[in-house]
């Protein structure tokens, strides 16, 4: 066995040594083989010269000189219903403002024909005949139906029809198209009412419009259920509200409900074909109100802390 040579460092500078005698330094903490005193090499341990230590590969360096490890993905918040996350204040305020402004303008399509007469805080602005109580009421209506669509889409998130309509609702032009169809449908009902068309024929025409609106603009099972719920629940809410506070009345109502007042038989169809446009608005607002996930910091060299 060859004896290990002593660990030495030689300097070639003429300032530190003479022209013929090299300067040699031996560490008092190393043994004759260049290892720390008391070091017992294992079966696979070999000595490495000091120059190789200085030129060590990145994997041999300490953790402070390596790239930071990629952080694990942030686990998603537990959501048993699969509801899409959203910024609720932004979502609700957007729905309310849309109902207060857009809903009031759409309501004026019927009020200008005298379908309903407002008795509390009425006002006229150009061709718009409405009441000051209409904007907050329609804002609450938009919020209620919008939240129902958010819940319904979360429950039916895996269906192909839901994925398709959500993809279409990413485009604001599609939402505008839905409201254009809604305005045209309301205009049709107002025209039929204004021209004295029998209410039975108006109901048949609006039933066909409602079916086409759901099929072309929504097509989901939850959309059909919510349209039916709205067609029944909204008139019922109207009757309860008007019994408590007579905010408006229907002068040509054909349904006499006794102590609950009177109602127009074809108005529930208007609520039915109103629903797909509100669903498109809700889905669009859900996507733009989704909170932005925090991004991990870019990787790079970090020094030892």
PDB file of C-alpha atoms in Angstrom:
ATOM      1  CA  UNK A   1       0.000   0.000   0.000  1.00  0.00           C
ATOM      2  CA  UNK A   2       1.355   3.391  -0.984  1.00  0.00           C
ATOM      3  CA  UNK A   3       1.636   5.916   1.787  1.00  0.00           C
ATOM      4  CA  UNK A   4      -0.534   9.021   1.461  1.00  0.00           C
ATOM      5  CA  UNK A   5       1.311  12.199   0.687  1.00  0.00           C
ATOM      6  CA  UNK A   6       1.073  15.108   3.170  1.00  0.00           C
ATOM      7  CA  UNK A   7      -1.544  17.790   2.428  1.00  0.00           C
ATOM      8  CA  UNK A   8       0.312  20.882   1.190  1.00  0.00           C
ATOM      9  CA  UNK A   9      -0.455  24.150  -0.508  1.00  0.00           C
ATOM     10  CA  UNK A  10       2.233  25.640  -2.698  1.00  0.00           C
ATOM     11  CA  UNK A  11       2.288  29.252  -3.787  1.00  0.00           C
ATOM     12  CA  UNK A  12       4.116  30.300  -6.925  1.00  0.00           C
ATOM     13  CA  UNK A  13       4.334  33.993  -6.045  1.00  0.00           C
ATOM     14  CA  UNK A  14       7.941  35.315  -5.910  1.00  0.00           C
ATOM     15  CA  UNK A  15       6.869  37.720  -3.209  1.00  0.00           C
ATOM     16  CA  UNK A  16       6.167  34.859  -0.788  1.00  0.00           C
ATOM     17  CA  UNK A  17       9.020  32.519  -1.633  1.00  0.00           C
ATOM     18  CA  UNK A  18      12.506  32.663  -2.912  1.00  0.00           C
ATOM     19  CA  UNK A  19      13.436  31.749  -6.432  1.00  0.00           C
ATOM     20  CA  UNK A  20      14.536  28.267  -5.405  1.00  0.00           C
ATOM     21  CA  UNK A  21      12.680  27.382  -2.178  1.00  0.00           C
ATOM     22  CA  UNK A  22       8.882  26.846  -2.369  1.00  0.00           C
ATOM     23  CA  UNK A  23       6.703  27.887   0.524  1.00  0.00           C
ATOM     24  CA  UNK A  24       4.913  24.879   2.051  1.00  0.00           C
ATOM     25  CA  UNK A  25       2.160  25.034   4.678  1.00  0.00           C
ATOM     26  CA  UNK A  26       0.727  22.070   6.511  1.00  0.00           C
ATOM     27  CA  UNK A  27      -2.549  22.322   8.428  1.00  0.00           C
ATOM     28  CA  UNK A  28      -2.271  21.231  12.044  1.00  0.00           C
ATOM     29  CA  UNK A  29      -5.845  19.857  11.859  1.00  0.00           C
ATOM     30  CA  UNK A  30      -5.127  17.351   9.084  1.00  0.00           C
ATOM     31  CA  UNK A  31      -3.328  14.054   9.288  1.00  0.00           C
ATOM     32  CA  UNK A  32      -0.674  12.867   6.914  1.00  0.00           C
ATOM     33  CA  UNK A  33      -3.288  11.786   4.330  1.00  0.00           C
ATOM     34  CA  UNK A  34      -4.921  15.237   4.139  1.00  0.00           C
ATOM     35  CA  UNK A  35      -7.996  14.192   6.114  1.00  0.00           C
ATOM     36  CA  UNK A  36      -9.263  15.667   9.399  1.00  0.00           C
ATOM     37  CA  UNK A  37      -7.669  14.064  12.418  1.00  0.00           C
ATOM     38  CA  UNK A  38      -9.771  11.183  13.763  1.00  0.00           C
ATOM     39  CA  UNK A  39     -11.456  10.641  10.373  1.00  0.00           C
ATOM     40  CA  UNK A  40     -12.013   6.973   9.501  1.00  0.00           C
ATOM     41  CA  UNK A  41     -12.933   6.487   5.810  1.00  0.00           C
ATOM     42  CA  UNK A  42     -15.717   4.051   5.015  1.00  0.00           C
ATOM     43  CA  UNK A  43     -15.511   1.404   2.355  1.00  0.00           C
ATOM     44  CA  UNK A  44     -16.620   3.817  -0.406  1.00  0.00           C
ATOM     45  CA  UNK A  45     -15.007   7.042   0.854  1.00  0.00           C
ATOM     46  CA  UNK A  46     -12.051   8.400  -1.043  1.00  0.00           C
ATOM     47  CA  UNK A  47      -9.998  11.484  -0.486  1.00  0.00           C
ATOM     48  CA  UNK A  48     -10.455  14.399  -2.858  1.00  0.00           C
ATOM     49  CA  UNK A  49      -7.814  17.017  -3.514  1.00  0.00           C
ATOM     50  CA  UNK A  50      -8.559  20.543  -2.403  1.00  0.00           C
ATOM     51  CA  UNK A  51      -8.688  21.756  -6.012  1.00  0.00           C
ATOM     52  CA  UNK A  52     -11.554  19.333  -6.773  1.00  0.00           C
ATOM     53  CA  UNK A  53     -13.459  20.593  -3.788  1.00  0.00           C
ATOM     54  CA  UNK A  54     -13.257  24.131  -5.173  1.00  0.00           C
ATOM     55  CA  UNK A  55     -14.521  22.891  -8.554  1.00  0.00           C
ATOM     56  CA  UNK A  56     -17.333  20.767  -7.131  1.00  0.00           C
ATOM     57  CA  UNK A  57     -20.424  20.137  -9.204  1.00  0.00           C
ATOM     58  CA  UNK A  58     -23.649  21.959  -8.319  1.00  0.00           C
ATOM     59  CA  UNK A  59     -25.105  18.827  -6.781  1.00  0.00           C
ATOM     60  CA  UNK A  60     -22.169  18.683  -4.370  1.00  0.00           C
ATOM     61  CA  UNK A  61     -22.747  22.213  -3.131  1.00  0.00           C
ATOM     62  CA  UNK A  62     -24.669  23.161  -0.060  1.00  0.00           C
ATOM     63  CA  UNK A  63     -28.409  23.895  -0.109  1.00  0.00           C
ATOM     64  CA  UNK A  64     -27.805  27.641   0.055  1.00  0.00           C
ATOM     65  CA  UNK A  65     -26.175  27.677  -3.419  1.00  0.00           C
ATOM     66  CA  UNK A  66     -28.758  25.563  -5.212  1.00  0.00           C
ATOM     67  CA  UNK A  67     -31.905  26.692  -7.021  1.00  0.00           C
ATOM     68  CA  UNK A  68     -34.875  26.732  -4.654  1.00  0.00           C
ATOM     69  CA  UNK A  69     -37.151  23.712  -5.053  1.00  0.00           C
ATOM     70  CA  UNK A  70     -40.413  24.246  -6.909  1.00  0.00           C
ATOM     71  CA  UNK A  71     -43.161  24.887  -4.340  1.00  0.00           C
ATOM     72  CA  UNK A  72     -45.968  22.338  -4.302  1.00  0.00           C
ATOM     73  CA  UNK A  73     -49.261  23.468  -5.859  1.00  0.00           C
ATOM     74  CA  UNK A  74     -51.636  25.178  -3.487  1.00  0.00           C
ATOM     75  CA  UNK A  75     -54.448  22.785  -2.616  1.00  0.00           C
ATOM     76  CA  UNK A  76     -57.889  23.925  -3.738  1.00  0.00           C
ATOM     77  CA  UNK A  77     -60.362  25.019  -1.117  1.00  0.00           C
ATOM     78  CA  UNK A  78     -62.753  22.297  -0.101  1.00  0.00           C
ATOM     79  CA  UNK A  79     -65.938  22.770  -2.142  1.00  0.00           C
ATOM     80  CA  UNK A  80     -68.279  19.771  -1.962  1.00  0.00           C
ATOM     81  CA  UNK A  81     -70.788  21.312  -4.420  1.00  0.00           C
ATOM     82  CA  UNK A  82     -68.148  22.188  -6.991  1.00  0.00           C
ATOM     83  CA  UNK A  83     -69.193  25.845  -6.993  1.00  0.00           C
ATOM     84  CA  UNK A  84     -66.855  28.083  -8.990  1.00  0.00           C
ATOM     85  CA  UNK A  85     -64.983  30.553  -6.759  1.00  0.00           C
ATOM     86  CA  UNK A  86     -65.822  34.218  -7.147  1.00  0.00           C
ATOM     87  CA  UNK A  87     -65.445  37.594  -5.517  1.00  0.00           C
ATOM     88  CA  UNK A  88     -68.898  37.763  -3.961  1.00  0.00           C
ATOM     89  CA  UNK A  89     -69.094  41.564  -3.359  1.00  0.00           C
ATOM     90  CA  UNK A  90     -68.118  42.269  -6.978  1.00  0.00           C
ATOM     91  CA  UNK A  91     -70.506  39.628  -8.278  1.00  0.00           C
ATOM     92  CA  UNK A  92     -73.498  40.793  -6.233  1.00  0.00           C
ATOM     93  CA  UNK A  93     -72.933  44.493  -6.883  1.00  0.00           C
ATOM     94  CA  UNK A  94     -72.650  43.822 -10.633  1.00  0.00           C
ATOM     95  CA  UNK A  95     -75.913  41.880 -10.635  1.00  0.00           C
ATOM     96  CA  UNK A  96     -77.708  44.556  -8.628  1.00  0.00           C
ATOM     97  CA  UNK A  97     -76.524  47.427 -10.798  1.00  0.00           C
ATOM     98  CA  UNK A  98     -77.456  45.500 -13.962  1.00  0.00           C
ATOM     99  CA  UNK A  99     -80.956  44.881 -12.634  1.00  0.00           C
ATOM    100  CA  UNK A 100     -81.390  48.469 -11.482  1.00  0.00           C
ATOM    101  CA  UNK A 101     -80.344  49.923 -14.841  1.00  0.00           C
ATOM    102  CA  UNK A 102     -80.903  47.348 -17.597  1.00  0.00           C
ATOM    103  CA  UNK A 103     -83.888  45.763 -15.890  1.00  0.00           C
ATOM    104  CA  UNK A 104     -85.652  49.106 -15.472  1.00  0.00           C
ATOM    105  CA  UNK A 105     -85.143  49.939 -19.148  1.00  0.00           C
ATOM    106  CA  UNK A 106     -86.520  46.548 -20.202  1.00  0.00           C
ATOM    107  CA  UNK A 107     -89.470  46.968 -17.851  1.00  0.00           C
ATOM    108  CA  UNK A 108     -90.312  50.202 -19.664  1.00  0.00           C
ATOM    109  CA  UNK A 109     -91.174  48.179 -22.789  1.00  0.00           C
ATOM    110  CA  UNK A 110     -94.287  46.905 -21.005  1.00  0.00           C
ATOM    111  CA  UNK A 111     -95.095  49.974 -18.918  1.00  0.00           C
ATOM    112  CA  UNK A 112     -95.309  52.303 -21.926  1.00  0.00           C
ATOM    113  CA  UNK A 113     -98.188  50.190 -23.299  1.00  0.00           C
ATOM    114  CA  UNK A 114    -100.105  50.491 -20.013  1.00  0.00           C
ATOM    115  CA  UNK A 115     -99.739  46.825 -19.071  1.00  0.00           C
ATOM    116  CA  UNK A 116     -98.954  47.899 -15.486  1.00  0.00           C
ATOM    117  CA  UNK A 117     -99.727  51.232 -13.855  1.00  0.00           C
ATOM    118  CA  UNK A 118     -97.354  52.356 -11.095  1.00  0.00           C
ATOM    119  CA  UNK A 119     -99.086  53.940  -8.118  1.00  0.00           C
ATOM    120  CA  UNK A 120     -96.142  54.609  -5.778  1.00  0.00           C
ATOM    121  CA  UNK A 121     -93.369  57.083  -6.680  1.00  0.00           C
ATOM    122  CA  UNK A 122     -94.070  57.066 -10.418  1.00  0.00           C
ATOM    123  CA  UNK A 123     -91.879  59.029 -12.805  1.00  0.00           C
ATOM    124  CA  UNK A 124     -91.625  59.631 -16.536  1.00  0.00           C
ATOM    125  CA  UNK A 125     -88.311  60.151 -18.289  1.00  0.00           C
ATOM    126  CA  UNK A 126     -88.736  60.525 -22.028  1.00  0.00           C
ATOM    127  CA  UNK A 127     -90.495  57.386 -23.171  1.00  0.00           C
ATOM    128  CA  UNK A 128     -89.768  55.544 -19.916  1.00  0.00           C
ATOM    129  CA  UNK A 129     -92.670  55.284 -17.469  1.00  0.00           C
ATOM    130  CA  UNK A 130     -91.613  53.628 -14.240  1.00  0.00           C
ATOM    131  CA  UNK A 131     -91.390  54.031 -10.476  1.00  0.00           C
ATOM    132  CA  UNK A 132     -88.545  54.722  -8.088  1.00  0.00           C
ATOM    133  CA  UNK A 133     -89.225  51.382  -6.408  1.00  0.00           C
ATOM    134  CA  UNK A 134     -88.564  49.437  -9.616  1.00  0.00           C
ATOM    135  CA  UNK A 135     -84.720  49.702  -9.770  1.00  0.00           C
ATOM    136  CA  UNK A 136     -84.068  48.238  -6.284  1.00  0.00           C
ATOM    137  CA  UNK A 137     -86.702  45.527  -6.776  1.00  0.00           C
ATOM    138  CA  UNK A 138     -85.230  44.451 -10.110  1.00  0.00           C
ATOM    139  CA  UNK A 139     -81.735  44.610  -8.597  1.00  0.00           C
ATOM    140  CA  UNK A 140     -82.833  42.105  -5.942  1.00  0.00           C
ATOM    141  CA  UNK A 141     -84.506  39.993  -8.636  1.00  0.00           C
ATOM    142  CA  UNK A 142     -81.257  39.834 -10.629  1.00  0.00           C
ATOM    143  CA  UNK A 143     -79.292  38.886  -7.513  1.00  0.00           C
ATOM    144  CA  UNK A 144     -81.723  36.111  -6.555  1.00  0.00           C
ATOM    145  CA  UNK A 145     -81.842  34.500  -9.983  1.00  0.00           C
ATOM    146  CA  UNK A 146     -78.119  34.991 -10.557  1.00  0.00           C
ATOM    147  CA  UNK A 147     -77.241  33.176  -7.343  1.00  0.00           C
ATOM    148  CA  UNK A 148     -79.568  30.331  -8.293  1.00  0.00           C
ATOM    149  CA  UNK A 149     -77.735  29.973 -11.594  1.00  0.00           C
ATOM    150  CA  UNK A 150     -74.392  29.977  -9.762  1.00  0.00           C
ATOM    151  CA  UNK A 151     -75.623  27.174  -7.495  1.00  0.00           C
ATOM    152  CA  UNK A 152     -77.209  25.231 -10.350  1.00  0.00           C
ATOM    153  CA  UNK A 153     -74.093  25.384 -12.517  1.00  0.00           C
ATOM    154  CA  UNK A 154     -72.003  24.199  -9.576  1.00  0.00           C
ATOM    155  CA  UNK A 155     -74.198  21.154  -9.036  1.00  0.00           C
ATOM    156  CA  UNK A 156     -74.244  20.335 -12.781  1.00  0.00           C
ATOM    157  CA  UNK A 157     -70.629  21.325 -13.448  1.00  0.00           C
ATOM    158  CA  UNK A 158     -69.804  17.985 -15.115  1.00  0.00           C
ATOM    159  CA  UNK A 159     -72.513  18.055 -17.787  1.00  0.00           C
ATOM    160  CA  UNK A 160     -71.549  18.822 -21.366  1.00  0.00           C
ATOM    161  CA  UNK A 161     -74.388  21.320 -21.819  1.00  0.00           C
ATOM    162  CA  UNK A 162     -73.171  23.331 -18.827  1.00  0.00           C
ATOM    163  CA  UNK A 163     -69.607  23.412 -20.139  1.00  0.00           C
ATOM    164  CA  UNK A 164     -70.789  24.550 -23.572  1.00  0.00           C
ATOM    165  CA  UNK A 165     -72.963  27.390 -22.315  1.00  0.00           C
ATOM    166  CA  UNK A 166     -70.266  28.535 -19.878  1.00  0.00           C
ATOM    167  CA  UNK A 167     -67.785  28.671 -22.749  1.00  0.00           C
ATOM    168  CA  UNK A 168     -70.193  30.776 -24.807  1.00  0.00           C
ATOM    169  CA  UNK A 169     -70.840  33.107 -21.878  1.00  0.00           C
ATOM    170  CA  UNK A 170     -67.162  34.036 -21.706  1.00  0.00           C
ATOM    171  CA  UNK A 171     -67.841  36.412 -24.602  1.00  0.00           C
ATOM    172  CA  UNK A 172     -69.585  39.629 -23.572  1.00  0.00           C
ATOM    173  CA  UNK A 173     -71.048  39.877 -27.085  1.00  0.00           C
ATOM    174  CA  UNK A 174     -72.932  36.642 -26.469  1.00  0.00           C
ATOM    175  CA  UNK A 175     -74.403  38.106 -23.270  1.00  0.00           C
ATOM    176  CA  UNK A 176     -75.416  41.200 -25.231  1.00  0.00           C
ATOM    177  CA  UNK A 177     -77.052  38.942 -27.839  1.00  0.00           C
ATOM    178  CA  UNK A 178     -79.078  37.212 -25.117  1.00  0.00           C
ATOM    179  CA  UNK A 179     -80.359  40.538 -23.822  1.00  0.00           C
ATOM    180  CA  UNK A 180     -81.147  41.603 -27.371  1.00  0.00           C
ATOM    181  CA  UNK A 181     -83.303  38.509 -27.797  1.00  0.00           C
ATOM    182  CA  UNK A 182     -84.941  39.259 -24.444  1.00  0.00           C
ATOM    183  CA  UNK A 183     -85.747  42.834 -25.499  1.00  0.00           C
ATOM    184  CA  UNK A 184     -87.212  41.593 -28.795  1.00  0.00           C
ATOM    185  CA  UNK A 185     -89.376  39.052 -26.942  1.00  0.00           C
ATOM    186  CA  UNK A 186     -90.673  41.705 -24.548  1.00  0.00           C
ATOM    187  CA  UNK A 187     -91.374  43.978 -27.500  1.00  0.00           C
ATOM    188  CA  UNK A 188     -93.351  41.196 -29.186  1.00  0.00           C
ATOM    189  CA  UNK A 189     -95.498  40.675 -26.080  1.00  0.00           C
ATOM    190  CA  UNK A 190     -96.049  44.432 -25.750  1.00  0.00           C
ATOM    191  CA  UNK A 191     -97.093  44.684 -29.397  1.00  0.00           C
ATOM    192  CA  UNK A 192     -99.558  41.797 -29.092  1.00  0.00           C
ATOM    193  CA  UNK A 193    -101.015  43.331 -25.941  1.00  0.00           C
ATOM    194  CA  UNK A 194    -101.236  46.802 -27.460  1.00  0.00           C
ATOM    195  CA  UNK A 195    -102.981  45.559 -30.613  1.00  0.00           C
ATOM    196  CA  UNK A 196    -105.657  43.753 -28.598  1.00  0.00           C
ATOM    197  CA  UNK A 197    -104.606  40.186 -29.377  1.00  0.00           C
ATOM    198  CA  UNK A 198    -106.567  37.681 -27.251  1.00  0.00           C
ATOM    199  CA  UNK A 199    -104.617  36.644 -24.187  1.00  0.00           C
ATOM    200  CA  UNK A 200    -104.834  32.957 -25.131  1.00  0.00           C
ATOM    201  CA  UNK A 201    -103.058  33.612 -28.420  1.00  0.00           C
ATOM    202  CA  UNK A 202    -100.466  35.769 -26.661  1.00  0.00           C
ATOM    203  CA  UNK A 203     -99.788  32.886 -24.273  1.00  0.00           C
ATOM    204  CA  UNK A 204     -99.269  30.436 -27.155  1.00  0.00           C
ATOM    205  CA  UNK A 205     -96.917  32.793 -28.979  1.00  0.00           C
ATOM    206  CA  UNK A 206     -94.881  33.522 -25.857  1.00  0.00           C
ATOM    207  CA  UNK A 207     -94.722  29.823 -24.979  1.00  0.00           C
ATOM    208  CA  UNK A 208     -93.049  29.162 -28.341  1.00  0.00           C
ATOM    209  CA  UNK A 209     -90.690  32.098 -27.770  1.00  0.00           C
ATOM    210  CA  UNK A 210     -89.825  30.771 -24.307  1.00  0.00           C
ATOM    211  CA  UNK A 211     -89.014  27.285 -25.596  1.00  0.00           C
ATOM    212  CA  UNK A 212     -86.831  28.677 -28.390  1.00  0.00           C
ATOM    213  CA  UNK A 213     -85.023  31.044 -25.998  1.00  0.00           C
ATOM    214  CA  UNK A 214     -84.134  28.253 -23.585  1.00  0.00           C
ATOM    215  CA  UNK A 215     -83.106  25.853 -26.352  1.00  0.00           C
ATOM    216  CA  UNK A 216     -80.896  28.338 -28.229  1.00  0.00           C
ATOM    217  CA  UNK A 217     -79.492  30.467 -25.405  1.00  0.00           C
ATOM    218  CA  UNK A 218     -79.194  27.966 -22.546  1.00  0.00           C
ATOM    219  CA  UNK A 219     -79.995  24.317 -23.210  1.00  0.00           C
ATOM    220  CA  UNK A 220     -79.129  23.115 -19.689  1.00  0.00           C
ATOM    221  CA  UNK A 221     -81.355  21.158 -17.343  1.00  0.00           C
ATOM    222  CA  UNK A 222     -80.767  23.587 -14.488  1.00  0.00           C
ATOM    223  CA  UNK A 223     -81.654  26.458 -16.829  1.00  0.00           C
ATOM    224  CA  UNK A 224     -84.971  24.812 -17.686  1.00  0.00           C
ATOM    225  CA  UNK A 225     -85.750  24.175 -14.011  1.00  0.00           C
ATOM    226  CA  UNK A 226     -84.875  27.738 -13.018  1.00  0.00           C
ATOM    227  CA  UNK A 227     -86.977  29.161 -15.864  1.00  0.00           C
ATOM    228  CA  UNK A 228     -89.967  27.142 -14.646  1.00  0.00           C
ATOM    229  CA  UNK A 229     -89.330  28.186 -11.033  1.00  0.00           C
ATOM    230  CA  UNK A 230     -89.081  31.825 -12.102  1.00  0.00           C
ATOM    231  CA  UNK A 231     -92.285  31.598 -14.155  1.00  0.00           C
ATOM    232  CA  UNK A 232     -94.175  30.408 -11.067  1.00  0.00           C
ATOM    233  CA  UNK A 233     -92.254  32.033  -8.221  1.00  0.00           C
ATOM    234  CA  UNK A 234     -91.924  35.577  -9.597  1.00  0.00           C
ATOM    235  CA  UNK A 235     -95.684  36.080 -10.156  1.00  0.00           C
ATOM    236  CA  UNK A 236     -96.352  34.582  -6.718  1.00  0.00           C
ATOM    237  CA  UNK A 237     -93.869  37.032  -5.185  1.00  0.00           C
ATOM    238  CA  UNK A 238     -95.595  39.845  -7.070  1.00  0.00           C
ATOM    239  CA  UNK A 239     -98.978  38.887  -5.620  1.00  0.00           C
ATOM    240  CA  UNK A 240     -97.613  38.793  -2.081  1.00  0.00           C
ATOM    241  CA  UNK A 241     -95.842  42.128  -2.495  1.00  0.00           C
ATOM    242  CA  UNK A 242     -98.854  43.843  -4.063  1.00  0.00           C
ATOM    243  CA  UNK A 243    -101.101  42.566  -1.312  1.00  0.00           C
ATOM    244  CA  UNK A 244     -98.818  44.137   1.290  1.00  0.00           C
ATOM    245  CA  UNK A 245     -98.056  47.347  -0.629  1.00  0.00           C
ATOM    246  CA  UNK A 246    -100.044  48.204  -3.792  1.00  0.00           C
ATOM    247  CA  UNK A 247     -97.066  49.441  -5.811  1.00  0.00           C
ATOM    248  CA  UNK A 248     -98.672  48.825  -9.224  1.00  0.00           C
ATOM    249  CA  UNK A 249    -101.724  47.240 -10.781  1.00  0.00           C
ATOM    250  CA  UNK A 250    -102.754  45.499 -14.016  1.00  0.00           C
ATOM    251  CA  UNK A 251    -105.765  47.322 -15.474  1.00  0.00           C
ATOM    252  CA  UNK A 252    -106.586  44.551 -18.007  1.00  0.00           C
ATOM    253  CA  UNK A 253    -105.866  41.534 -15.802  1.00  0.00           C
ATOM    254  CA  UNK A 254    -107.825  38.436 -16.804  1.00  0.00           C
ATOM    255  CA  UNK A 255    -107.148  36.295 -13.729  1.00  0.00           C
ATOM    256  CA  UNK A 256    -109.223  37.159 -10.664  1.00  0.00           C
ATOM    257  CA  UNK A 257    -107.527  35.679  -7.613  1.00  0.00           C
ATOM    258  CA  UNK A 258    -109.950  36.986  -5.020  1.00  0.00           C
ATOM    259  CA  UNK A 259    -108.315  38.574  -2.003  1.00  0.00           C
ATOM    260  CA  UNK A 260    -104.895  38.107  -3.659  1.00  0.00           C
ATOM    261  CA  UNK A 261    -105.836  40.549  -6.389  1.00  0.00           C
ATOM    262  CA  UNK A 262    -105.715  40.039 -10.152  1.00  0.00           C
ATOM    263  CA  UNK A 263    -103.042  39.074 -12.616  1.00  0.00           C
ATOM    264  CA  UNK A 264    -102.338  38.768 -16.375  1.00  0.00           C
ATOM    265  CA  UNK A 265    -102.318  35.165 -17.545  1.00  0.00           C
ATOM    266  CA  UNK A 266     -99.447  35.436 -20.058  1.00  0.00           C
ATOM    267  CA  UNK A 267     -96.983  37.349 -17.833  1.00  0.00           C
ATOM    268  CA  UNK A 268     -95.430  34.104 -16.423  1.00  0.00           C
ATOM    269  CA  UNK A 269     -94.135  33.348 -19.942  1.00  0.00           C
ATOM    270  CA  UNK A 270     -92.299  36.670 -19.851  1.00  0.00           C
ATOM    271  CA  UNK A 271     -90.492  35.544 -16.711  1.00  0.00           C
ATOM    272  CA  UNK A 272     -89.692  32.236 -18.414  1.00  0.00           C
ATOM    273  CA  UNK A 273     -87.966  33.751 -21.445  1.00  0.00           C
ATOM    274  CA  UNK A 274     -86.330  36.366 -19.193  1.00  0.00           C
ATOM    275  CA  UNK A 275     -84.348  33.607 -17.453  1.00  0.00           C
ATOM    276  CA  UNK A 276     -81.822  32.584 -20.185  1.00  0.00           C
ATOM    277  CA  UNK A 277     -80.523  36.145 -20.524  1.00  0.00           C
ATOM    278  CA  UNK A 278     -80.097  36.450 -16.768  1.00  0.00           C
ATOM    279  CA  UNK A 279     -78.325  33.092 -16.737  1.00  0.00           C
ATOM    280  CA  UNK A 280     -75.880  34.308 -19.390  1.00  0.00           C
ATOM    281  CA  UNK A 281     -75.195  37.459 -17.367  1.00  0.00           C
ATOM    282  CA  UNK A 282     -74.652  35.455 -14.182  1.00  0.00           C
ATOM    283  CA  UNK A 283     -72.218  33.061 -15.881  1.00  0.00           C
ATOM    284  CA  UNK A 284     -70.271  35.917 -17.411  1.00  0.00           C
ATOM    285  CA  UNK A 285     -70.000  37.719 -14.070  1.00  0.00           C
ATOM    286  CA  UNK A 286     -68.930  34.494 -12.315  1.00  0.00           C
ATOM    287  CA  UNK A 287     -65.973  34.172 -14.686  1.00  0.00           C
ATOM    288  CA  UNK A 288     -64.831  37.791 -14.492  1.00  0.00           C
ATOM    289  CA  UNK A 289     -65.369  37.888 -10.697  1.00  0.00           C
ATOM    290  CA  UNK A 290     -63.229  34.809 -10.023  1.00  0.00           C
ATOM    291  CA  UNK A 291     -60.353  35.705  -7.644  1.00  0.00           C
ATOM    292  CA  UNK A 292     -56.869  35.623  -9.136  1.00  0.00           C
ATOM    293  CA  UNK A 293     -54.778  32.813  -7.656  1.00  0.00           C
ATOM    294  CA  UNK A 294     -51.433  33.957  -6.187  1.00  0.00           C
ATOM    295  CA  UNK A 295     -48.501  33.087  -8.417  1.00  0.00           C
ATOM    296  CA  UNK A 296     -45.367  31.466  -6.886  1.00  0.00           C
ATOM    297  CA  UNK A 297     -42.222  33.637  -6.987  1.00  0.00           C
ATOM    298  CA  UNK A 298     -39.906  32.978  -9.949  1.00  0.00           C
ATOM    299  CA  UNK A 299     -37.092  30.529  -9.214  1.00  0.00           C
ATOM    300  CA  UNK A 300     -33.522  31.681  -9.050  1.00  0.00           C
ATOM    301  CA  UNK A 301     -30.298  31.461  -7.105  1.00  0.00           C
ATOM    302  CA  UNK A 302     -30.629  32.416  -3.495  1.00  0.00           C
ATOM    303  CA  UNK A 303     -27.800  32.824  -1.132  1.00  0.00           C
ATOM    304  CA  UNK A 304     -27.591  31.146   2.255  1.00  0.00           C
ATOM    305  CA  UNK A 305     -29.891  32.637   4.868  1.00  0.00           C
TER     306      UNK A 305
END
